[in-house]
Amino acid sequence: MPQLLLRRNPPIAYRYLVQVFRTFSSMPPVEKPGFDKYDFVVIGGGSAGVASARRAASYGKKVALIEGTNTLGGTCVNVGCVPKKIMWYAADIAERLRAAASYGFPDAVSTSAPLKFDWSTFKSKRDAYVKRLNGIYESNLNREHVEYHQGWARIKDPHTIEVTRDDGSVYTLNTEVIGITTGGRPTIPSEEKIPGASLGINSDGFFALNEQPKRVAVVGAGYIAVELAGVFNALGTETHLLIRHDKVLRTFDPSLQETLTDWMEHTGVHIHKRTSVTKLEGGNGNPITVHTADGSTIEVDTVLWAIGRHANTESLGLENVGVKTDKEGNIIVDQYQSTGVPSIYAYGDVAGKALLTPVAIAAGRRLANRVFGPPQFKDDKLSYDNIPTVVFAHPTIGTVGLTEPQAREKYGDAVKIYKSSFKAMYFGMLPEDHREPSMFKLIVVGDEEKVVGIHIIGMGSDEIMQGFGVAVKMGARKKDLDDTVAIHPTSAEELVTLR
């Protein structure tokens, strides 16, 4: 069979033989190279790395993936999107239980005792779910015939990577193309900048907590801070959110900032505005005292830093090949994810743009399409315009396109705003004080009223946004939304009935 294939179609025969060899040669992770030279070696086993490696392998290429830790999936699977969403679900159920009496279930929550959440038991279940996903990632690599190496990578030259395993053994992989997808990690202030800063944890540490803190201080105003503070608060932890300005989510549309900040305060989150932390004291089993610039103090059991992330680019050997980084450590790339070194690309969070898992996956797949795929993909690249995203706050947020300030800066007086504030039908059975807000905002420009931004907050906004993200990407006009028959009764219908 292989000889017949070789005579009739050498490329197909080569791919057939490679797949046979891979199928019977090893199961991931391997302990040594399976080939003298690869077509593609990816550094980093997160979403971007796995997606690009699998896509390249689907074109019959010899592909290896190197991951330093002993788990695949990167931030998203292990300490990001996935376990975060599971915790959000738990918090959401707590809110539904509190609302149950208003829907005719008076015994759903005891009136004599507060709702109790079994954090430690739930953590075990959540961790087991994540571990199962780790195994699925590994199985997918094996199924696509991607050689999985567990070890720490260092680039020696544009076509050579040195791998150091945990047992100290070292070997090299030779390759035509290198993909860098090492992602990033949470930032914690230095002890020099904020004494005692190391007493706090970061978002990774949130998922390592075995017990629920009774009191927590979350430092930061971005989406990670908002999401984790929301989980803590909904599950019954006394929650303090320390922000440097007056609103959360300062890079989002102002209407979203205002709505969410007000509601978080209304639901019991203690938001300390225009606040900077100067020192932490205590810890080691004792309460932590948070000192702020205005001289006040807050006593809590846990401090969580959510002040940003930075790229994992140290120790990669970038200096050996002339790959440049910016002042934050992000690898500098062009629109095709090229680093300027012809054989080396970087994508995902390590490139510092739109730090979202679907963005990393899309960039990786398009790169593999262009470099290794058929001719129709010769110009394939990811457009970073109109990327929809959500924030799993309480309530959830969906957003795509330009904010109102961005639109007015770009289009001036051609901008028109359509906006609706309301309470979702679900909350009609609840007391007024417990009715969660919804706010839907449409930003259009010009006489044709092209939609350049949609910003929504309220129950279901996370699911609603995906479809409207498609509409904005396709260049929808306000008229296109108006011409769409509403689905009633839903919150989503507001976006096709705005006047």
Short mmCIF file of C-alpha atoms in Angstrom, two decimals:
data_model
loop_
_atom_site.label_atom_id
_atom_site.label_comp_id
_atom_site.label_asym_id
_atom_site.label_seq_id
_atom_site.Cartn_x
_atom_site.Cartn_y
_atom_site.Cartn_z
CA MET A 1 0.00 0.00 0.00
CA PRO A 2 2.65 2.66 0.91
CA GLN A 3 4.75 1.76 -2.18
CA LEU A 4 1.70 2.17 -4.44
CA LEU A 5 0.96 5.53 -2.86
CA LEU A 6 4.57 6.63 -3.30
CA ARG A 7 4.44 5.99 -7.03
CA ARG A 8 1.04 7.64 -7.59
CA ASN A 9 1.02 10.55 -5.15
CA PRO A 10 4.25 11.22 -3.20
CA PRO A 11 2.82 14.03 -0.97
CA ILE A 12 -0.11 11.88 0.15
CA ALA A 13 2.21 8.91 0.66
CA TYR A 14 4.53 10.98 2.83
CA ARG A 15 1.69 12.13 5.05
CA TYR A 16 0.43 8.55 5.32
CA LEU A 17 3.82 7.25 6.44
CA VAL A 18 4.31 10.09 8.89
CA GLN A 19 0.94 9.39 10.50
CA VAL A 20 1.64 5.66 10.74
CA PHE A 21 5.00 6.38 12.37
CA ARG A 22 3.50 8.81 14.84
CA THR A 23 0.62 6.53 15.73
CA PHE A 24 2.89 3.70 16.79
CA SER A 25 5.99 5.60 17.94
CA SER A 26 4.90 7.45 21.08
CA MET A 27 2.17 8.67 23.36
CA PRO A 28 2.47 12.17 24.84
CA PRO A 29 4.51 13.46 26.48
CA VAL A 30 7.61 12.06 24.80
CA GLU A 31 11.12 12.01 26.27
CA LYS A 32 13.14 12.67 23.13
CA PRO A 33 12.63 14.00 19.61
CA GLY A 34 10.83 11.76 17.17
CA PHE A 35 12.26 13.50 14.11
CA ASP A 36 15.59 14.96 13.08
CA LYS A 37 13.77 18.09 11.93
CA TYR A 38 10.23 19.38 12.37
CA ASP A 39 8.14 21.67 10.22
CA PHE A 40 6.75 23.50 13.25
CA VAL A 41 7.65 23.60 16.94
CA VAL A 42 5.36 25.49 19.30
CA ILE A 43 6.53 26.76 22.68
CA GLY A 44 3.58 26.81 25.08
CA GLY A 45 0.70 24.41 25.62
CA GLY A 46 -2.11 26.89 26.16
CA SER A 47 -5.02 27.65 23.87
CA ALA A 48 -2.97 29.39 21.19
CA GLY A 49 -0.23 26.78 21.13
CA VAL A 50 -2.49 23.76 21.02
CA ALA A 51 -4.76 25.30 18.37
CA SER A 52 -1.91 26.23 16.02
CA ALA A 53 -0.09 22.93 16.52
CA ARG A 54 -3.18 20.89 15.75
CA ARG A 55 -4.03 22.98 12.71
CA ALA A 56 -0.50 22.63 11.28
CA ALA A 57 -0.55 18.89 11.93
CA SER A 58 -3.87 18.62 10.07
CA TYR A 59 -1.94 19.66 6.96
CA GLY A 60 0.39 16.68 7.38
CA LYS A 61 3.25 18.64 8.95
CA LYS A 62 5.71 17.32 11.51
CA VAL A 63 4.77 19.24 14.63
CA ALA A 64 6.01 19.32 18.21
CA LEU A 65 4.64 21.24 21.18
CA ILE A 66 6.66 22.08 24.31
CA GLU A 67 4.96 22.85 27.62
CA GLY A 68 6.91 23.64 30.78
CA THR A 69 4.27 22.72 33.34
CA ASN A 70 2.73 19.29 33.70
CA THR A 71 -0.73 20.42 32.55
CA LEU A 72 -1.96 21.48 29.14
CA GLY A 73 -4.52 24.19 28.48
CA GLY A 74 -2.67 27.24 29.77
CA THR A 75 -4.30 29.99 31.80
CA CYS A 76 -7.81 29.57 30.38
CA VAL A 77 -8.28 25.92 31.26
CA ASN A 78 -6.34 25.83 34.53
CA VAL A 79 -6.61 29.22 36.25
CA GLY A 80 -8.76 31.35 33.97
CA CYS A 81 -11.89 31.20 31.85
CA VAL A 82 -13.00 27.67 32.67
CA PRO A 83 -12.73 27.49 36.48
CA LYS A 84 -13.76 31.16 36.68
CA LYS A 85 -16.99 30.43 34.79
CA ILE A 86 -17.68 27.46 37.06
CA MET A 87 -17.30 29.73 40.08
CA TRP A 88 -19.57 32.27 38.39
CA TYR A 89 -22.20 29.55 37.95
CA ALA A 90 -21.97 28.75 41.67
CA ALA A 91 -22.42 32.42 42.53
CA ASP A 92 -25.30 32.72 40.07
CA ILE A 93 -27.06 29.75 41.67
CA ALA A 94 -26.70 31.43 45.07
CA GLU A 95 -28.50 34.46 43.65
CA ARG A 96 -31.23 32.28 42.14
CA LEU A 97 -31.73 30.52 45.47
CA ARG A 98 -32.21 33.86 47.18
CA ALA A 99 -34.83 34.72 44.56
CA ALA A 100 -36.65 31.39 44.85
CA ALA A 101 -39.11 32.56 47.51
CA SER A 102 -40.34 35.25 45.15
CA TYR A 103 -41.17 32.51 42.67
CA GLY A 104 -43.24 30.47 45.08
CA PHE A 105 -40.55 28.38 46.78
CA PRO A 106 -40.54 29.78 50.32
CA ASP A 107 -38.45 26.94 51.76
CA ALA A 108 -35.63 27.11 49.17
CA VAL A 109 -33.49 29.15 51.55
CA SER A 110 -33.82 29.07 55.32
CA THR A 111 -34.83 32.37 56.86
CA SER A 112 -33.08 31.48 60.12
CA ALA A 113 -29.58 31.01 58.68
CA PRO A 114 -27.63 32.56 55.81
CA LEU A 115 -27.01 30.59 52.62
CA LYS A 116 -23.98 28.34 53.14
CA PHE A 117 -21.64 27.45 50.29
CA ASP A 118 -19.36 24.40 50.65
CA TRP A 119 -16.28 25.94 49.04
CA SER A 120 -13.84 23.08 49.68
CA THR A 121 -16.11 20.34 48.32
CA PHE A 122 -16.98 22.42 45.28
CA LYS A 123 -13.30 23.18 44.67
CA SER A 124 -12.57 19.44 44.48
CA LYS A 125 -15.30 18.97 41.88
CA ARG A 126 -14.13 21.99 39.91
CA ASP A 127 -10.52 20.80 39.94
CA ALA A 128 -11.59 17.34 38.76
CA TYR A 129 -13.41 18.94 35.84
CA VAL A 130 -10.30 20.91 34.91
CA LYS A 131 -8.13 17.79 35.16
CA ARG A 132 -10.46 16.02 32.74
CA LEU A 133 -10.00 18.90 30.30
CA ASN A 134 -6.21 18.56 30.65
CA GLY A 135 -6.57 14.96 29.55
CA ILE A 136 -8.77 15.93 26.62
CA TYR A 137 -6.16 18.43 25.44
CA GLU A 138 -3.51 15.72 25.60
CA SER A 139 -5.71 13.25 23.73
CA ASN A 140 -6.40 15.84 21.04
CA LEU A 141 -2.68 16.37 20.48
CA ASN A 142 -2.15 12.65 20.17
CA ARG A 143 -5.10 12.23 17.82
CA GLU A 144 -3.73 14.98 15.57
CA HIS A 145 -0.24 13.43 15.78
CA VAL A 146 1.38 16.39 17.54
CA GLU A 147 4.45 15.36 19.50
CA TYR A 148 4.06 16.66 23.07
CA HIS A 149 7.25 17.48 25.02
CA GLN A 150 7.09 18.37 28.72
CA GLY A 151 10.01 20.67 29.51
CA TRP A 152 11.28 24.24 29.48
CA ALA A 153 12.19 25.67 26.10
CA ARG A 154 14.99 28.06 25.19
CA ILE A 155 15.59 29.28 21.65
CA LYS A 156 19.22 28.77 20.60
CA ASP A 157 18.96 30.02 17.01
CA PRO A 158 16.14 30.67 14.50
CA HIS A 159 15.71 26.94 13.89
CA THR A 160 16.85 25.27 17.12
CA ILE A 161 15.15 24.95 20.51
CA GLU A 162 16.74 23.49 23.62
CA VAL A 163 14.41 21.58 25.94
CA THR A 164 15.26 21.07 29.61
CA ARG A 165 13.15 18.45 31.34
CA ASP A 166 12.33 18.46 35.04
CA ASP A 167 14.83 15.65 35.61
CA GLY A 168 17.62 17.89 34.28
CA SER A 169 18.06 16.11 30.96
CA VAL A 170 18.50 18.35 27.91
CA TYR A 171 17.93 17.82 24.21
CA THR A 172 17.30 19.97 21.14
CA LEU A 173 14.59 20.17 18.50
CA ASN A 174 15.38 21.40 14.99
CA THR A 175 12.59 23.05 13.06
CA GLU A 176 11.72 25.17 10.07
CA VAL A 177 9.27 27.40 12.00
CA ILE A 178 8.95 28.36 15.68
CA GLY A 179 5.72 29.55 17.32
CA ILE A 180 5.94 31.33 20.68
CA THR A 181 2.71 31.06 22.70
CA THR A 182 3.93 31.24 26.30
CA GLY A 183 1.09 33.48 27.46
CA GLY A 184 1.26 35.63 30.57
CA ARG A 185 0.81 35.62 34.32
CA PRO A 186 -0.75 37.89 36.94
CA THR A 187 1.24 40.84 38.26
CA ILE A 188 1.87 41.39 41.96
CA PRO A 189 3.59 44.59 43.18
CA SER A 190 7.15 44.27 44.40
CA GLU A 191 7.97 44.42 48.11
CA GLU A 192 9.97 47.55 47.38
CA LYS A 193 6.93 49.29 45.94
CA ILE A 194 4.39 48.00 48.47
CA PRO A 195 5.81 46.42 51.64
CA GLY A 196 4.01 43.19 52.44
CA ALA A 197 2.63 42.84 48.91
CA SER A 198 3.57 39.14 48.88
CA LEU A 199 1.01 38.53 51.64
CA GLY A 200 -1.62 38.84 48.93
CA ILE A 201 -2.55 36.29 46.29
CA ASN A 202 -3.31 36.77 42.61
CA SER A 203 -6.00 35.28 40.38
CA ASP A 204 -4.04 32.01 40.20
CA GLY A 205 -4.12 31.92 43.99
CA PHE A 206 -7.90 32.40 43.96
CA PHE A 207 -8.26 28.94 42.42
CA ALA A 208 -5.90 27.46 44.99
CA LEU A 209 -7.99 28.61 47.96
CA ASN A 210 -9.18 25.57 49.90
CA GLU A 211 -11.53 27.51 52.15
CA GLN A 212 -13.76 30.50 51.51
CA PRO A 213 -12.40 33.68 53.13
CA LYS A 214 -14.81 35.45 55.43
CA ARG A 215 -13.41 38.83 54.38
CA VAL A 216 -11.50 39.71 51.23
CA ALA A 217 -9.96 42.80 49.66
CA VAL A 218 -9.67 42.70 45.87
CA VAL A 219 -7.31 45.32 44.47
CA GLY A 220 -8.04 46.39 40.89
CA ALA A 221 -10.81 47.69 38.66
CA GLY A 222 -10.47 45.54 35.54
CA TYR A 223 -12.59 42.62 34.48
CA ILE A 224 -10.69 40.04 36.55
CA ALA A 225 -11.12 42.13 39.71
CA VAL A 226 -14.81 42.69 38.98
CA GLU A 227 -15.50 39.03 38.22
CA LEU A 228 -13.76 37.62 41.29
CA ALA A 229 -15.18 40.29 43.61
CA GLY A 230 -18.63 39.42 42.26
CA VAL A 231 -18.13 35.72 42.99
CA PHE A 232 -16.92 36.39 46.53
CA ASN A 233 -19.81 38.75 47.25
CA ALA A 234 -22.54 36.48 45.84
CA LEU A 235 -21.22 33.53 47.86
CA GLY A 236 -21.34 35.49 51.10
CA THR A 237 -17.81 36.78 51.65
CA GLU A 238 -17.51 40.34 52.98
CA THR A 239 -15.98 41.89 49.88
CA HIS A 240 -13.93 45.06 49.54
CA LEU A 241 -12.92 46.33 46.09
CA LEU A 242 -10.13 48.90 46.04
CA ILE A 243 -9.99 51.02 42.88
CA ARG A 244 -7.84 54.01 41.92
CA HIS A 245 -10.64 56.01 40.31
CA ASP A 246 -14.43 56.33 40.68
CA LYS A 247 -15.64 53.54 38.38
CA VAL A 248 -14.76 49.94 37.56
CA LEU A 249 -13.91 48.73 34.04
CA ARG A 250 -12.40 52.05 32.96
CA THR A 251 -11.54 50.82 29.45
CA PHE A 252 -15.19 49.89 28.80
CA ASP A 253 -18.03 52.13 27.67
CA PRO A 254 -18.93 54.71 30.36
CA SER A 255 -22.54 53.49 30.51
CA LEU A 256 -21.33 50.02 31.46
CA GLN A 257 -18.96 51.47 34.05
CA GLU A 258 -21.72 53.48 35.72
CA THR A 259 -24.33 50.73 35.71
CA LEU A 260 -22.05 48.04 37.11
CA THR A 261 -20.32 50.22 39.71
CA ASP A 262 -23.64 51.37 41.12
CA TRP A 263 -25.12 47.88 41.21
CA MET A 264 -22.06 46.30 42.83
CA GLU A 265 -22.29 48.85 45.62
CA HIS A 266 -26.04 48.27 45.88
CA THR A 267 -25.52 44.52 46.33
CA GLY A 268 -23.05 44.95 49.17
CA VAL A 269 -19.57 45.20 47.65
CA HIS A 270 -17.61 47.81 49.60
CA ILE A 271 -15.99 49.84 46.82
CA HIS A 272 -13.15 52.03 48.08
CA LYS A 273 -12.75 54.69 45.39
CA ARG A 274 -9.65 56.74 44.62
CA THR A 275 -7.71 54.36 46.82
CA SER A 276 -4.11 53.19 46.58
CA VAL A 277 -2.60 50.46 48.75
CA THR A 278 0.62 51.46 50.50
CA LYS A 279 1.33 48.47 52.74
CA LEU A 280 0.08 45.06 53.90
CA GLU A 281 0.71 43.73 57.38
CA GLY A 282 -0.13 40.48 59.21
CA GLY A 283 -0.85 37.22 57.48
CA ASN A 284 0.56 33.78 58.35
CA GLY A 285 -2.81 32.65 59.64
CA ASN A 286 -3.67 36.03 61.09
CA PRO A 287 -5.79 38.79 59.53
CA ILE A 288 -4.16 41.06 56.97
CA THR A 289 -4.31 44.81 57.48
CA VAL A 290 -4.46 46.81 54.27
CA HIS A 291 -3.02 50.33 54.61
CA THR A 292 -4.10 52.92 52.04
CA ALA A 293 -2.70 56.26 50.92
CA ASP A 294 -5.32 58.28 52.80
CA GLY A 295 -4.24 56.70 56.08
CA SER A 296 -7.21 54.36 56.49
CA THR A 297 -6.97 50.61 57.09
CA ILE A 298 -9.06 47.57 56.17
CA GLU A 299 -8.77 44.25 58.00
CA VAL A 300 -9.42 41.14 55.91
CA ASP A 301 -8.49 37.46 55.74
CA THR A 302 -7.33 37.50 52.12
CA VAL A 303 -5.96 40.16 49.77
CA LEU A 304 -6.23 39.45 46.05
CA TRP A 305 -4.20 41.49 43.57
CA ALA A 306 -5.96 41.91 40.22
CA ILE A 307 -3.89 44.77 38.80
CA GLY A 308 -2.94 43.35 35.43
CA ARG A 309 -0.86 40.68 33.72
CA HIS A 310 2.53 40.50 32.05
CA ALA A 311 4.01 38.25 29.36
CA ASN A 312 6.05 35.12 30.00
CA THR A 313 9.08 36.02 27.91
CA GLU A 314 11.93 35.64 30.39
CA SER A 315 14.39 32.78 29.82
CA LEU A 316 13.13 32.04 26.30
CA GLY A 317 16.42 33.07 24.72
CA LEU A 318 14.83 35.83 22.65
CA GLU A 319 18.10 37.74 22.81
CA ASN A 320 19.81 34.89 20.95
CA VAL A 321 17.73 35.54 17.82
CA GLY A 322 16.93 39.24 18.00
CA VAL A 323 13.23 38.95 18.89
CA LYS A 324 12.17 42.28 20.41
CA THR A 325 9.81 43.00 23.31
CA ASP A 326 8.11 46.18 24.45
CA LYS A 327 8.55 47.75 27.90
CA GLU A 328 5.90 45.39 29.34
CA GLY A 329 7.73 42.34 28.01
CA ASN A 330 5.21 41.59 25.23
CA ILE A 331 6.76 40.28 22.03
CA ILE A 332 6.46 42.85 19.24
CA VAL A 333 4.77 41.41 16.15
CA ASP A 334 3.21 42.70 12.95
CA GLN A 335 -0.29 42.00 11.61
CA TYR A 336 0.83 38.52 10.54
CA GLN A 337 2.19 37.66 14.04
CA SER A 338 5.75 37.84 12.68
CA THR A 339 8.48 38.86 15.09
CA GLY A 340 10.75 40.16 12.34
CA VAL A 341 12.80 36.98 12.46
CA PRO A 342 11.52 35.13 9.37
CA SER A 343 11.11 31.73 11.04
CA ILE A 344 9.67 32.91 14.39
CA TYR A 345 6.10 33.97 15.17
CA ALA A 346 4.38 34.97 18.42
CA TYR A 347 0.65 35.04 19.14
CA GLY A 348 -1.79 34.87 22.00
CA ASP A 349 -1.30 36.77 25.25
CA VAL A 350 2.48 36.83 24.85
CA ALA A 351 2.00 39.35 22.03
CA GLY A 352 0.08 41.66 24.37
CA LYS A 353 -2.97 42.42 22.24
CA ALA A 354 -6.60 41.52 23.03
CA LEU A 355 -5.81 39.08 25.85
CA LEU A 356 -8.69 36.71 25.20
CA THR A 357 -8.65 32.95 24.67
CA PRO A 358 -10.71 32.96 21.44
CA VAL A 359 -8.38 35.63 20.05
CA ALA A 360 -5.35 33.47 20.80
CA ILE A 361 -6.96 30.43 19.19
CA ALA A 362 -8.03 32.37 16.10
CA ALA A 363 -4.60 33.96 15.65
CA GLY A 364 -2.89 30.58 15.99
CA ARG A 365 -5.13 28.81 13.52
CA ARG A 366 -4.84 31.56 10.94
CA LEU A 367 -1.07 31.54 11.26
CA ALA A 368 -0.97 27.77 10.70
CA ASN A 369 -3.34 28.13 7.74
CA ARG A 370 -1.14 30.75 6.11
CA VAL A 371 2.24 29.12 6.74
CA PHE A 372 1.31 25.46 6.24
CA GLY A 373 -2.08 25.38 4.55
CA PRO A 374 -3.28 25.43 0.94
CA PRO A 375 -2.96 28.47 -1.36
CA GLN A 376 -6.36 29.94 -0.47
CA PHE A 377 -4.95 30.77 2.97
CA LYS A 378 -1.82 32.56 1.74
CA ASP A 379 -3.02 35.89 3.21
CA ASP A 380 -4.85 34.53 6.24
CA LYS A 381 -4.50 36.64 9.38
CA LEU A 382 -6.62 37.69 12.32
CA SER A 383 -8.42 41.03 12.25
CA TYR A 384 -8.38 42.60 15.70
CA ASP A 385 -11.32 44.88 14.87
CA ASN A 386 -14.76 44.31 16.38
CA ILE A 387 -13.83 41.47 18.70
CA PRO A 388 -16.81 40.67 20.94
CA THR A 389 -16.16 39.93 24.57
CA VAL A 390 -18.05 39.48 27.81
CA VAL A 391 -17.46 40.13 31.49
CA PHE A 392 -18.88 37.57 33.91
CA ALA A 393 -19.88 40.17 36.44
CA HIS A 394 -23.17 40.26 38.34
CA PRO A 395 -24.92 41.14 36.05
CA THR A 396 -23.03 39.99 32.98
CA ILE A 397 -21.71 42.36 30.31
CA GLY A 398 -21.36 41.97 26.56
CA THR A 399 -19.51 44.40 24.32
CA VAL A 400 -18.27 44.73 20.75
CA GLY A 401 -16.83 47.59 18.74
CA LEU A 402 -16.14 51.16 19.74
CA THR A 403 -17.08 52.76 23.04
CA GLU A 404 -18.95 56.07 22.85
CA PRO A 405 -15.80 58.16 23.54
CA GLN A 406 -13.86 56.19 20.92
CA ALA A 407 -16.63 56.63 18.36
CA ARG A 408 -16.91 60.37 18.98
CA GLU A 409 -13.15 60.78 18.70
CA LYS A 410 -13.15 58.94 15.38
CA TYR A 411 -16.42 60.11 13.81
CA GLY A 412 -17.29 63.34 15.65
CA ASP A 413 -20.83 64.62 15.17
CA ALA A 414 -21.73 61.71 12.89
CA VAL A 415 -22.25 59.54 16.00
CA LYS A 416 -25.75 58.76 17.23
CA ILE A 417 -26.62 56.83 20.39
CA TYR A 418 -29.60 54.57 20.98
CA LYS A 419 -29.99 53.45 24.58
CA SER A 420 -32.48 51.60 26.74
CA SER A 421 -32.40 51.00 30.50
CA PHE A 422 -34.83 48.47 31.93
CA LYS A 423 -35.30 45.51 34.30
CA ALA A 424 -35.39 42.03 32.78
CA MET A 425 -38.74 40.27 33.04
CA TYR A 426 -37.26 37.67 35.41
CA PHE A 427 -36.96 40.30 38.12
CA GLY A 428 -40.61 41.31 37.90
CA MET A 429 -41.45 38.82 40.66
CA LEU A 430 -38.75 40.15 42.99
CA PRO A 431 -38.93 43.10 45.39
CA GLU A 432 -37.91 46.37 43.74
CA ASP A 433 -34.69 46.51 45.73
CA HIS A 434 -33.52 43.21 44.19
CA ARG A 435 -34.30 43.96 40.56
CA GLU A 436 -31.05 43.81 38.64
CA PRO A 437 -30.52 46.53 36.01
CA SER A 438 -30.17 46.06 32.28
CA MET A 439 -28.76 48.68 29.93
CA PHE A 440 -28.49 48.20 26.17
CA LYS A 441 -26.61 50.75 24.08
CA LEU A 442 -26.20 50.98 20.33
CA ILE A 443 -23.61 53.29 18.74
CA VAL A 444 -24.15 54.15 15.06
CA VAL A 445 -22.52 56.55 12.61
CA GLY A 446 -23.50 58.40 9.45
CA ASP A 447 -26.72 58.73 7.50
CA GLU A 448 -26.83 54.95 6.97
CA GLU A 449 -26.46 54.46 10.73
CA LYS A 450 -23.80 51.78 10.54
CA VAL A 451 -23.45 50.02 13.87
CA VAL A 452 -19.93 50.57 15.26
CA GLY A 453 -20.52 49.55 18.87
CA ILE A 454 -22.91 47.54 21.03
CA HIS A 455 -22.62 47.55 24.82
CA ILE A 456 -25.04 45.61 26.99
CA ILE A 457 -25.33 44.72 30.66
CA GLY A 458 -27.99 42.61 32.31
CA MET A 459 -29.18 39.03 32.62
CA GLY A 460 -28.20 36.98 29.57
CA SER A 461 -25.90 39.60 28.05
CA ASP A 462 -23.08 37.09 27.78
CA GLU A 463 -25.11 34.80 25.51
CA ILE A 464 -26.83 37.60 23.60
CA MET A 465 -23.55 39.20 22.52
CA GLN A 466 -22.27 36.36 20.35
CA GLY A 467 -24.98 36.77 17.72
CA PHE A 468 -24.83 40.55 17.68
CA GLY A 469 -21.05 40.31 17.39
CA VAL A 470 -21.59 38.57 14.06
CA ALA A 471 -23.90 41.38 12.95
CA VAL A 472 -21.36 44.10 13.76
CA LYS A 473 -18.58 42.14 12.06
CA MET A 474 -20.73 41.93 8.91
CA GLY A 475 -21.26 45.70 8.89
CA ALA A 476 -24.88 45.79 10.09
CA ARG A 477 -26.85 49.03 9.99
CA LYS A 478 -29.47 50.14 12.47
CA LYS A 479 -32.04 49.44 9.75
CA ASP A 480 -30.92 45.79 9.58
CA LEU A 481 -31.67 45.44 13.27
CA ASP A 482 -34.99 47.28 12.87
CA ASP A 483 -35.95 44.95 10.02
CA THR A 484 -35.42 41.89 12.22
CA VAL A 485 -38.54 40.62 13.94
CA ALA A 486 -38.15 40.64 17.71
CA ILE A 487 -38.23 37.50 19.82
CA HIS A 488 -40.67 38.15 22.64
CA PRO A 489 -40.49 38.22 25.59
CA THR A 490 -36.70 38.49 25.83
CA SER A 491 -34.14 41.09 26.83
CA ALA A 492 -32.43 40.64 23.46
CA GLU A 493 -35.41 42.11 21.61
CA GLU A 494 -34.46 45.52 22.99
CA LEU A 495 -31.61 45.68 20.47
CA VAL A 496 -33.97 45.33 17.51
CA THR A 497 -36.61 47.74 18.84
CA LEU A 498 -34.50 50.71 19.95
CA ARG A 499 -35.85 54.12 18.92
#
